[in-house]
């Protein structure tokens, strides 16, 4: 009887470990694509409250023809021009430029 309980305990532990791991893998591999032509580039400075300090932080926004507005990094913002066709990859809140085709 002890062997049966041990095998049952191991089987249930492995099942729960697999269930937790498969959900984690799904989340890690999930990404979404955003593509379109760059309609507008916008640079603004926003105020960020950090306790007793208020600091300004730059924000680089791109508005695409697909209707999306993306907050992108400084290098991505300066590497694209209005009219370029771009493909961005979004994963875990990060947006990265994947491909760019110039309008010229």
PDB file of C-alpha atoms in Angstrom:
ATOM      1  CA  UNK A   1       0.000   0.000   0.000  1.00  0.00           C
ATOM      2  CA  UNK A   2       2.874   2.370   0.708  1.00  0.00           C
ATOM      3  CA  UNK A   3       4.227   1.995  -2.839  1.00  0.00           C
ATOM      4  CA  UNK A   4       0.847   2.907  -4.300  1.00  0.00           C
ATOM      5  CA  UNK A   5       0.605   6.068  -2.182  1.00  0.00           C
ATOM      6  CA  UNK A   6       4.158   7.048  -3.132  1.00  0.00           C
ATOM      7  CA  UNK A   7       3.461   6.574  -6.839  1.00  0.00           C
ATOM      8  CA  UNK A   8       0.193   8.509  -6.540  1.00  0.00           C
ATOM      9  CA  UNK A   9       1.965  11.354  -4.721  1.00  0.00           C
ATOM     10  CA  UNK A  10       4.718  11.492  -7.372  1.00  0.00           C
ATOM     11  CA  UNK A  11       2.190  11.381 -10.221  1.00  0.00           C
ATOM     12  CA  UNK A  12       0.110  14.219  -8.742  1.00  0.00           C
ATOM     13  CA  UNK A  13       3.251  16.295  -8.028  1.00  0.00           C
ATOM     14  CA  UNK A  14       4.450  15.837 -11.596  1.00  0.00           C
ATOM     15  CA  UNK A  15       1.025  16.720 -12.966  1.00  0.00           C
ATOM     16  CA  UNK A  16       0.857  19.971 -10.977  1.00  0.00           C
ATOM     17  CA  UNK A  17       4.449  20.816 -11.869  1.00  0.00           C
ATOM     18  CA  UNK A  18       3.699  20.282 -15.559  1.00  0.00           C
ATOM     19  CA  UNK A  19       0.509  22.379 -15.344  1.00  0.00           C
ATOM     20  CA  UNK A  20       2.372  25.280 -13.721  1.00  0.00           C
ATOM     21  CA  UNK A  21       5.293  25.017 -16.138  1.00  0.00           C
ATOM     22  CA  UNK A  22       3.149  24.888 -19.265  1.00  0.00           C
ATOM     23  CA  UNK A  23       1.329  28.079 -18.242  1.00  0.00           C
ATOM     24  CA  UNK A  24       4.661  29.768 -17.638  1.00  0.00           C
ATOM     25  CA  UNK A  25       5.991  28.729 -21.038  1.00  0.00           C
ATOM     26  CA  UNK A  26       2.841  30.001 -22.757  1.00  0.00           C
ATOM     27  CA  UNK A  27       3.279  33.409 -21.133  1.00  0.00           C
ATOM     28  CA  UNK A  28       6.991  33.603 -21.985  1.00  0.00           C
ATOM     29  CA  UNK A  29       6.455  32.770 -25.635  1.00  0.00           C
ATOM     30  CA  UNK A  30       3.408  35.026 -26.168  1.00  0.00           C
ATOM     31  CA  UNK A  31       4.107  38.065 -28.308  1.00  0.00           C
ATOM     32  CA  UNK A  32       2.055  40.317 -30.497  1.00  0.00           C
ATOM     33  CA  UNK A  33       2.921  42.130 -33.701  1.00  0.00           C
ATOM     34  CA  UNK A  34       2.013  45.718 -34.513  1.00  0.00           C
ATOM     35  CA  UNK A  35       2.678  47.015 -37.989  1.00  0.00           C
ATOM     36  CA  UNK A  36       1.763  49.973 -40.135  1.00  0.00           C
ATOM     37  CA  UNK A  37       3.060  53.219 -41.563  1.00  0.00           C
ATOM     38  CA  UNK A  38       4.351  55.877 -39.206  1.00  0.00           C
ATOM     39  CA  UNK A  39       1.859  58.747 -39.359  1.00  0.00           C
ATOM     40  CA  UNK A  40       3.169  60.908 -36.545  1.00  0.00           C
ATOM     41  CA  UNK A  41       6.208  61.081 -34.283  1.00  0.00           C
ATOM     42  CA  UNK A  42       5.715  62.832 -30.949  1.00  0.00           C
ATOM     43  CA  UNK A  43       8.231  63.681 -28.247  1.00  0.00           C
ATOM     44  CA  UNK A  44       6.920  64.880 -24.891  1.00  0.00           C
ATOM     45  CA  UNK A  45       8.232  65.170 -21.391  1.00  0.00           C
ATOM     46  CA  UNK A  46       6.006  63.828 -18.645  1.00  0.00           C
ATOM     47  CA  UNK A  47       6.154  64.555 -14.940  1.00  0.00           C
ATOM     48  CA  UNK A  48       6.810  61.501 -12.771  1.00  0.00           C
ATOM     49  CA  UNK A  49       6.099  61.618  -9.045  1.00  0.00           C
ATOM     50  CA  UNK A  50       8.809  59.786  -7.101  1.00  0.00           C
ATOM     51  CA  UNK A  51       7.790  60.290  -3.491  1.00  0.00           C
ATOM     52  CA  UNK A  52       8.756  63.818  -2.537  1.00  0.00           C
ATOM     53  CA  UNK A  53      10.449  64.496  -5.884  1.00  0.00           C
ATOM     54  CA  UNK A  54       8.802  65.341  -9.161  1.00  0.00           C
ATOM     55  CA  UNK A  55      11.007  64.557 -12.135  1.00  0.00           C
ATOM     56  CA  UNK A  56      10.548  64.843 -15.867  1.00  0.00           C
ATOM     57  CA  UNK A  57      10.938  61.841 -18.089  1.00  0.00           C
ATOM     58  CA  UNK A  58      11.019  61.793 -21.912  1.00  0.00           C
ATOM     59  CA  UNK A  59       8.332  59.863 -23.772  1.00  0.00           C
ATOM     60  CA  UNK A  60       8.662  58.921 -27.422  1.00  0.00           C
ATOM     61  CA  UNK A  61       5.367  58.077 -29.136  1.00  0.00           C
ATOM     62  CA  UNK A  62       4.660  56.805 -32.627  1.00  0.00           C
ATOM     63  CA  UNK A  63       1.183  56.825 -34.160  1.00  0.00           C
ATOM     64  CA  UNK A  64       0.749  54.149 -36.816  1.00  0.00           C
ATOM     65  CA  UNK A  65      -1.708  53.804 -39.684  1.00  0.00           C
ATOM     66  CA  UNK A  66      -3.136  50.712 -37.976  1.00  0.00           C
ATOM     67  CA  UNK A  67      -4.548  53.007 -35.267  1.00  0.00           C
ATOM     68  CA  UNK A  68      -2.023  52.041 -32.584  1.00  0.00           C
ATOM     69  CA  UNK A  69      -0.023  54.534 -30.564  1.00  0.00           C
ATOM     70  CA  UNK A  70       3.191  53.054 -29.226  1.00  0.00           C
ATOM     71  CA  UNK A  71       5.604  54.318 -26.635  1.00  0.00           C
ATOM     72  CA  UNK A  72       9.008  53.327 -28.009  1.00  0.00           C
ATOM     73  CA  UNK A  73      12.640  53.624 -26.984  1.00  0.00           C
ATOM     74  CA  UNK A  74      14.932  56.494 -27.967  1.00  0.00           C
ATOM     75  CA  UNK A  75      16.902  54.503 -30.606  1.00  0.00           C
ATOM     76  CA  UNK A  76      13.726  53.161 -32.225  1.00  0.00           C
ATOM     77  CA  UNK A  77      12.189  56.648 -32.272  1.00  0.00           C
ATOM     78  CA  UNK A  78      15.162  58.171 -34.091  1.00  0.00           C
ATOM     79  CA  UNK A  79      15.668  55.286 -36.520  1.00  0.00           C
ATOM     80  CA  UNK A  80      12.229  55.619 -38.140  1.00  0.00           C
ATOM     81  CA  UNK A  81      10.837  58.481 -40.191  1.00  0.00           C
ATOM     82  CA  UNK A  82       7.289  59.500 -41.008  1.00  0.00           C
ATOM     83  CA  UNK A  83       5.963  57.331 -43.819  1.00  0.00           C
ATOM     84  CA  UNK A  84       8.180  54.313 -43.025  1.00  0.00           C
ATOM     85  CA  UNK A  85       6.461  50.932 -42.836  1.00  0.00           C
ATOM     86  CA  UNK A  86       7.450  49.353 -39.515  1.00  0.00           C
ATOM     87  CA  UNK A  87       6.872  46.113 -37.635  1.00  0.00           C
ATOM     88  CA  UNK A  88       7.072  46.172 -33.844  1.00  0.00           C
ATOM     89  CA  UNK A  89       7.052  43.180 -31.502  1.00  0.00           C
ATOM     90  CA  UNK A  90       5.347  43.597 -28.114  1.00  0.00           C
ATOM     91  CA  UNK A  91       6.285  41.179 -25.329  1.00  0.00           C
ATOM     92  CA  UNK A  92       5.884  41.660 -21.559  1.00  0.00           C
ATOM     93  CA  UNK A  93       5.198  45.379 -21.958  1.00  0.00           C
ATOM     94  CA  UNK A  94       8.345  45.950 -24.019  1.00  0.00           C
ATOM     95  CA  UNK A  95       8.111  47.224 -27.570  1.00  0.00           C
ATOM     96  CA  UNK A  96      10.971  46.500 -29.969  1.00  0.00           C
ATOM     97  CA  UNK A  97      11.450  47.440 -33.608  1.00  0.00           C
ATOM     98  CA  UNK A  98      11.673  44.261 -35.673  1.00  0.00           C
ATOM     99  CA  UNK A  99      11.629  45.460 -39.278  1.00  0.00           C
ATOM    100  CA  UNK A 100      11.559  48.775 -41.115  1.00  0.00           C
ATOM    101  CA  UNK A 101      10.981  49.556 -44.768  1.00  0.00           C
ATOM    102  CA  UNK A 102      11.748  53.118 -45.812  1.00  0.00           C
ATOM    103  CA  UNK A 103       9.162  55.114 -47.720  1.00  0.00           C
ATOM    104  CA  UNK A 104      11.652  56.248 -50.398  1.00  0.00           C
TER     105      UNK A 104
END
